[in-house]
PDB file of C-alpha atoms and ligand atoms in Angstrom:
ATOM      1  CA  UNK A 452      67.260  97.449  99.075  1.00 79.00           C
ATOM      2  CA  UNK A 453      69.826  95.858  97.401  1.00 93.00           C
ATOM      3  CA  UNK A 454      73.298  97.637  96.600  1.00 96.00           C
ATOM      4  CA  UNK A 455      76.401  96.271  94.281  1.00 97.00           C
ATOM      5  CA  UNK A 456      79.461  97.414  96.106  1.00 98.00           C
ATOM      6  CA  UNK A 457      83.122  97.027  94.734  1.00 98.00           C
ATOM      7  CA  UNK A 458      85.505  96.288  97.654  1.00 98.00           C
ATOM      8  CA  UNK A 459      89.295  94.985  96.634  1.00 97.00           C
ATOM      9  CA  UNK A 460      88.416  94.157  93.403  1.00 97.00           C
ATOM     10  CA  UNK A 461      85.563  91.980  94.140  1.00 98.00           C
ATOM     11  CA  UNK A 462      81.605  92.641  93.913  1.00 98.00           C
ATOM     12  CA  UNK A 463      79.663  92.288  97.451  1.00 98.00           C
ATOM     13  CA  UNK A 464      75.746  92.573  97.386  1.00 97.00           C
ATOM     14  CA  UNK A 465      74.476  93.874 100.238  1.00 97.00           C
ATOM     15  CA  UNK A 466      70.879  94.264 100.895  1.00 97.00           C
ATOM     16  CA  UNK A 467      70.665  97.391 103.991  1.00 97.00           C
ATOM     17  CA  UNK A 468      68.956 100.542 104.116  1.00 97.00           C
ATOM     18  CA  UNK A 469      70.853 103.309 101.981  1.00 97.00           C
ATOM     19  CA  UNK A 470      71.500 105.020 104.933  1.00 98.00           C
ATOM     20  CA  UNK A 471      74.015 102.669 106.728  1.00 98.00           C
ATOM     21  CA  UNK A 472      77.403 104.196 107.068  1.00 98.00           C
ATOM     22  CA  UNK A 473      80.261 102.498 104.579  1.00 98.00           C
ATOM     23  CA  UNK A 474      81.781 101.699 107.896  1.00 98.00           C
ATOM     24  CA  UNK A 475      79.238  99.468 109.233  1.00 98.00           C
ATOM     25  CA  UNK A 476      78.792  97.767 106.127  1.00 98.00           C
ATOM     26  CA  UNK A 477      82.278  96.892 105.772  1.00 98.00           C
ATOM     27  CA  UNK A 478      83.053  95.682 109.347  1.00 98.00           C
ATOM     28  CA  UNK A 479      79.409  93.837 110.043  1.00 98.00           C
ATOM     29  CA  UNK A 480      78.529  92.847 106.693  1.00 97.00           C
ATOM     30  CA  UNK A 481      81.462  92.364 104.600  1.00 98.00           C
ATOM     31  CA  UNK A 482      83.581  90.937 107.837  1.00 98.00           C
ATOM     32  CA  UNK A 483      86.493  93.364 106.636  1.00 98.00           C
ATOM     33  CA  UNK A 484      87.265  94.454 110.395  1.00 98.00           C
ATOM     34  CA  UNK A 485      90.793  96.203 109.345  1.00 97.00           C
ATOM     35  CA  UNK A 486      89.023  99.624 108.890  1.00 98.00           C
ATOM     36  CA  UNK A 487      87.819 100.977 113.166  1.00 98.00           C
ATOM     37  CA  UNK A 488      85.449 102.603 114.675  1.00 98.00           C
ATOM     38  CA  UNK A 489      86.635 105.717 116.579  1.00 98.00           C
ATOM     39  CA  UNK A 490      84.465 108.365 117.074  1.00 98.00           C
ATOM     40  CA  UNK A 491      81.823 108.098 114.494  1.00 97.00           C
ATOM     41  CA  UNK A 492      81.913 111.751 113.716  1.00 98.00           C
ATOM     42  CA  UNK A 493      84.775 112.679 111.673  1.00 97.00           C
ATOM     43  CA  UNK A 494      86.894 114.127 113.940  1.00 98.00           C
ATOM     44  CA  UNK A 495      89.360 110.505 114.607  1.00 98.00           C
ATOM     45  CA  UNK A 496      90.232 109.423 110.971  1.00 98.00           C
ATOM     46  CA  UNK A 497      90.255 105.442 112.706  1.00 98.00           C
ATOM     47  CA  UNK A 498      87.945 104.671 109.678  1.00 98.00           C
ATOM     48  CA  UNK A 499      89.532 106.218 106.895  1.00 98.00           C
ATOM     49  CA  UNK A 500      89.463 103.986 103.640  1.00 98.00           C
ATOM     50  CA  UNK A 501      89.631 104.949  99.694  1.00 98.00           C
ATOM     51  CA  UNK A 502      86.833 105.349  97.308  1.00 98.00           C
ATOM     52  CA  UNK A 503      88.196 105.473  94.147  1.00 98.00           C
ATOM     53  CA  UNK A 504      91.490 105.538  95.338  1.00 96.00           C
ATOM     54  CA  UNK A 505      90.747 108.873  97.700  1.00 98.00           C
ATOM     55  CA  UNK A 506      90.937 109.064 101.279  1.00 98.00           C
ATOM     56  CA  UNK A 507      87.047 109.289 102.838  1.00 98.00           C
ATOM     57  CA  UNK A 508      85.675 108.766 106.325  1.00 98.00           C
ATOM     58  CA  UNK A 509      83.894 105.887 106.254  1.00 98.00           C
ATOM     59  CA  UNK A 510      81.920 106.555 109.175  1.00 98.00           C
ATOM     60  CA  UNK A 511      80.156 109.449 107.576  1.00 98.00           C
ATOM     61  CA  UNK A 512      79.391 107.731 103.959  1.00 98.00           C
ATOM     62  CA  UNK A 513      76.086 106.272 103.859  1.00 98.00           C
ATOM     63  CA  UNK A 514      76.222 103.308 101.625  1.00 98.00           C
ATOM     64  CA  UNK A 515      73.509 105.229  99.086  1.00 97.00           C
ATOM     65  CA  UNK A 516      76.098 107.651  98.187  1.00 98.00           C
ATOM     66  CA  UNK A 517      79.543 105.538  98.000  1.00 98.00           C
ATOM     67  CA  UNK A 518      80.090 105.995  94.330  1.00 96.00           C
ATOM     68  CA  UNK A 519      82.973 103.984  93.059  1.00 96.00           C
ATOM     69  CA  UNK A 520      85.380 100.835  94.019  1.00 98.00           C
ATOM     70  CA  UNK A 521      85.932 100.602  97.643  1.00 98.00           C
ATOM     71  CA  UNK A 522      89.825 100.298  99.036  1.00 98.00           C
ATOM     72  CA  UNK A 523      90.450  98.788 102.410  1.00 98.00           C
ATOM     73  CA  UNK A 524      93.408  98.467 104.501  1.00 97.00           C
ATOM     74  CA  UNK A 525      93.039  94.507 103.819  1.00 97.00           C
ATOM     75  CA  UNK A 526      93.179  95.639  99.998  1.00 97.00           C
ATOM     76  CA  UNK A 527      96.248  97.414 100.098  1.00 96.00           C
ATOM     77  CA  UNK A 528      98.451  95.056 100.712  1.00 92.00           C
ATOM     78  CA  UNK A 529      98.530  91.604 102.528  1.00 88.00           C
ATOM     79  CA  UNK A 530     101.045  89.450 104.218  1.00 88.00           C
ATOM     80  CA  UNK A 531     102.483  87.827 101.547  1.00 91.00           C
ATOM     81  CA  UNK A 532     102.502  91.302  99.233  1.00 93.00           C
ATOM     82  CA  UNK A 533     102.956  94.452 101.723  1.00 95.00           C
ATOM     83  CA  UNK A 534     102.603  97.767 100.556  1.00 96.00           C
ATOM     84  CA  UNK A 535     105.417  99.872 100.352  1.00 97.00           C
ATOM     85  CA  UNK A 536     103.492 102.261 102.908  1.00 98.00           C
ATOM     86  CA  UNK A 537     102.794  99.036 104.911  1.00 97.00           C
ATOM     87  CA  UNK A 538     106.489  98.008 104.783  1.00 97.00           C
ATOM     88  CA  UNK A 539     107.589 101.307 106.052  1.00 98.00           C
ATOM     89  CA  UNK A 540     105.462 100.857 108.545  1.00 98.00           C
ATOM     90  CA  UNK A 541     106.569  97.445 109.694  1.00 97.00           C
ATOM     91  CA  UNK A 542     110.419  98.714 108.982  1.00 98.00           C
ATOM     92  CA  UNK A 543     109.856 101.253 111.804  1.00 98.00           C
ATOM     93  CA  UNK A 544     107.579  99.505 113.815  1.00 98.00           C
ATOM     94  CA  UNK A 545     105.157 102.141 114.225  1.00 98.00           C
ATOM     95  CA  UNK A 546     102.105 100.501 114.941  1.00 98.00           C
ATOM     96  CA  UNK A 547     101.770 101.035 119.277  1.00 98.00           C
ATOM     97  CA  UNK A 548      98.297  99.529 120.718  1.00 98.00           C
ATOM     98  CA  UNK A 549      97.359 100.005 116.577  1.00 97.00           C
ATOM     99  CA  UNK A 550      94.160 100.979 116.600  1.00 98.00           C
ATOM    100  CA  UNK A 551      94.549 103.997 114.597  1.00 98.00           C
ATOM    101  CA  UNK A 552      96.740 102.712 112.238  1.00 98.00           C
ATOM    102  CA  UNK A 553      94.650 101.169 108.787  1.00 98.00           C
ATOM    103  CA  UNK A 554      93.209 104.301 108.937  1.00 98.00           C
ATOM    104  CA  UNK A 555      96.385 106.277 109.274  1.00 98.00           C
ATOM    105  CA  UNK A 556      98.271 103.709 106.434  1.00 98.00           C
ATOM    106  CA  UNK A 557      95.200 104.448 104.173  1.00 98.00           C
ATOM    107  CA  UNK A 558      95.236 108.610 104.634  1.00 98.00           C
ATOM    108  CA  UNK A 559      99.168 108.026 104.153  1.00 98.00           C
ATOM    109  CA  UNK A 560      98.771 106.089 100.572  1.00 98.00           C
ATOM    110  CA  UNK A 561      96.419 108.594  99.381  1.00 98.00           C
ATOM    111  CA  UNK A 562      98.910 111.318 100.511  1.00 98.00           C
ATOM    112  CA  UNK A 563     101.756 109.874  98.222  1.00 98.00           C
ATOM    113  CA  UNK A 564      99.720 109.224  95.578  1.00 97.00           C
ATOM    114  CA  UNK A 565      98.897 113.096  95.278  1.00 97.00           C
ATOM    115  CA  UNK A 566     102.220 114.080  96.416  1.00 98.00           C
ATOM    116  CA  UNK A 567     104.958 111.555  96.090  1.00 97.00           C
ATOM    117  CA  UNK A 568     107.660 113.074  98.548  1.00 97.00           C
ATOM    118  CA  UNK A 569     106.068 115.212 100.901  1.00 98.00           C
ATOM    119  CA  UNK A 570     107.815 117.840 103.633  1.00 98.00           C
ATOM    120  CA  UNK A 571     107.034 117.336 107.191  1.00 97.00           C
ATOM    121  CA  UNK A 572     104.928 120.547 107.302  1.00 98.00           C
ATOM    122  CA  UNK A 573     103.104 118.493 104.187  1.00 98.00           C
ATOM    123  CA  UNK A 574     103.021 115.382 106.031  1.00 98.00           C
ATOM    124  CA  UNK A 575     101.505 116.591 109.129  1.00 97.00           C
ATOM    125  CA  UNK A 576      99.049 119.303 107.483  1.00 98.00           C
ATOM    126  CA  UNK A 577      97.801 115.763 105.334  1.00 98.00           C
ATOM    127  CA  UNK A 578      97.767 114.084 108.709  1.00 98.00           C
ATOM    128  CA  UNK A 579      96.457 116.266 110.923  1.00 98.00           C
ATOM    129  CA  UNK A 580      92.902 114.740 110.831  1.00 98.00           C
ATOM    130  CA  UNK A 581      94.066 111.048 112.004  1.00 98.00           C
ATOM    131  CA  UNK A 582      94.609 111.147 115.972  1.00 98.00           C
ATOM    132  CA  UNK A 583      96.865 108.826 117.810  1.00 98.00           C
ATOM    133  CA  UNK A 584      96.201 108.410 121.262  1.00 97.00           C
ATOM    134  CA  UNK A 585      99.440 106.318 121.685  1.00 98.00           C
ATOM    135  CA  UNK A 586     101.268 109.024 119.688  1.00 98.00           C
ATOM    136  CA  UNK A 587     103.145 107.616 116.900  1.00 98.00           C
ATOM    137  CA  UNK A 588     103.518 110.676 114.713  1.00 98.00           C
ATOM    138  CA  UNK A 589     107.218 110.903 114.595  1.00 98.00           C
ATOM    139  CA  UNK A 590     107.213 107.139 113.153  1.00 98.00           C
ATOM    140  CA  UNK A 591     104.293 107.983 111.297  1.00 98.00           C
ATOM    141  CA  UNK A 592     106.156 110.735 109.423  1.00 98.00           C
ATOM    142  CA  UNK A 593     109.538 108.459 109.404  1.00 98.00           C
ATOM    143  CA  UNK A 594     107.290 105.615 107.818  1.00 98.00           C
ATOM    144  CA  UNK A 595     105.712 107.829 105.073  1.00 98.00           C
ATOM    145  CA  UNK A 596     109.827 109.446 103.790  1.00 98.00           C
ATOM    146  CA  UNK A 597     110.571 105.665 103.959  1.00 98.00           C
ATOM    147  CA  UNK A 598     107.756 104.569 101.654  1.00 98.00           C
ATOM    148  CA  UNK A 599     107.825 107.634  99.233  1.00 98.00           C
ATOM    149  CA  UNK A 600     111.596 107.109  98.902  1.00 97.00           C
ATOM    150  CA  UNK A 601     110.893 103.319  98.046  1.00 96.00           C
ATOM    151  CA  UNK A 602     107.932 103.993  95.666  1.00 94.00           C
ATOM    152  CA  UNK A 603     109.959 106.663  93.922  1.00 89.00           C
ATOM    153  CA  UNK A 604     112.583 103.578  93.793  1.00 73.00           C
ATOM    154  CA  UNK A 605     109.781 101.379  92.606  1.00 65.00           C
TER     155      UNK A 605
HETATM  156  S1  LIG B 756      85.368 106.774 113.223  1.00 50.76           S
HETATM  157 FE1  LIG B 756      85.260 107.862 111.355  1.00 50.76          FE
HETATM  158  S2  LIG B 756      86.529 109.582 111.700  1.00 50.76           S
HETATM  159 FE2  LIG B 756      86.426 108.621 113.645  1.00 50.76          FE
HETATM  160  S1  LIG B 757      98.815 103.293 117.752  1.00 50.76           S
HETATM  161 FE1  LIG B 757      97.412 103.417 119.402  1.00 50.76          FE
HETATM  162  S2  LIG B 757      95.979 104.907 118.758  1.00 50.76           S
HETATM  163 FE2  LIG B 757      97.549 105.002 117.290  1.00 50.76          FE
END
């Protein structure tokens, strides 16, 4: 069956059973390999991109029920036009072997845009469901005061 999906702006067709996970679609279809695999259960966060500009675990979304335009890290920002959360996150070189990160950078942006400066104890309760095996949570939370304080400025 055929499905119309919007991903960073632009329309994809993509012709897979409904049941294929968001994920899958976007890395083996769609060639947008930014957004990881983890653990394919819900419990890592790797995967995490927006649908309708809210944070959802794309491993768990079968393409049938994504309802709405489709944010990946690649759609955030780019190279030439960083995000102010992707800045931050260059600034203080967060990123260790990165694996976790697009997914952490996209739970982060959905965080500020519900909550533009956050505590710690907000921060890390937001958090809490993206695991870093290299532990980067300190810069994590140092990156996200850096970007709210800049998008504040913005
Ligand atoms: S791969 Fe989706 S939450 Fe871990
Ligand atoms: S930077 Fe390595 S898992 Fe987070």
């Amino acid at each position: 069956m055929t499905t119309t999906l919007r991903i960073n702006g632009e329309t994809h067709e993509v012709d897979l059973p409904g049941e294929v996970p968001l994920l899958w679609v976007l890395r083996d279809e769609i060639g947008l390999t930014g957004t990881k695999f983890g653990c394919g259960v819900a419990a890592c966060g790797a995967c995490t991109v927006h649908v309708n500009g809210v944070a959802v675990r794309s491993c768990q979304l079968a393409l049938d029920d994504v309802d709405g335009e489709v944010t990946t890290i690649e759609g955030l920002g780019g190279p030439d036009a960083l995000h102010a959360i992707q800045a931050a996150w260059v600034k203080h070189q967060v990123a260790q072997c990165g694996y976790c990160q697009s997914g952490q950078i996209m739970q982060a942006a959905d965080l500020l845009a519900r909550n533009p400066a956050p505590s710690d104890a907000e921060i890390d309760a937001a958090m809490q469901g993206n695991l870093c095996r290299c532990g980067t949570y300190p810069r994590i939370r140092a990156a996200i005061h850096d970007a709210a304080a800049a998008m504040k400025g913005a």
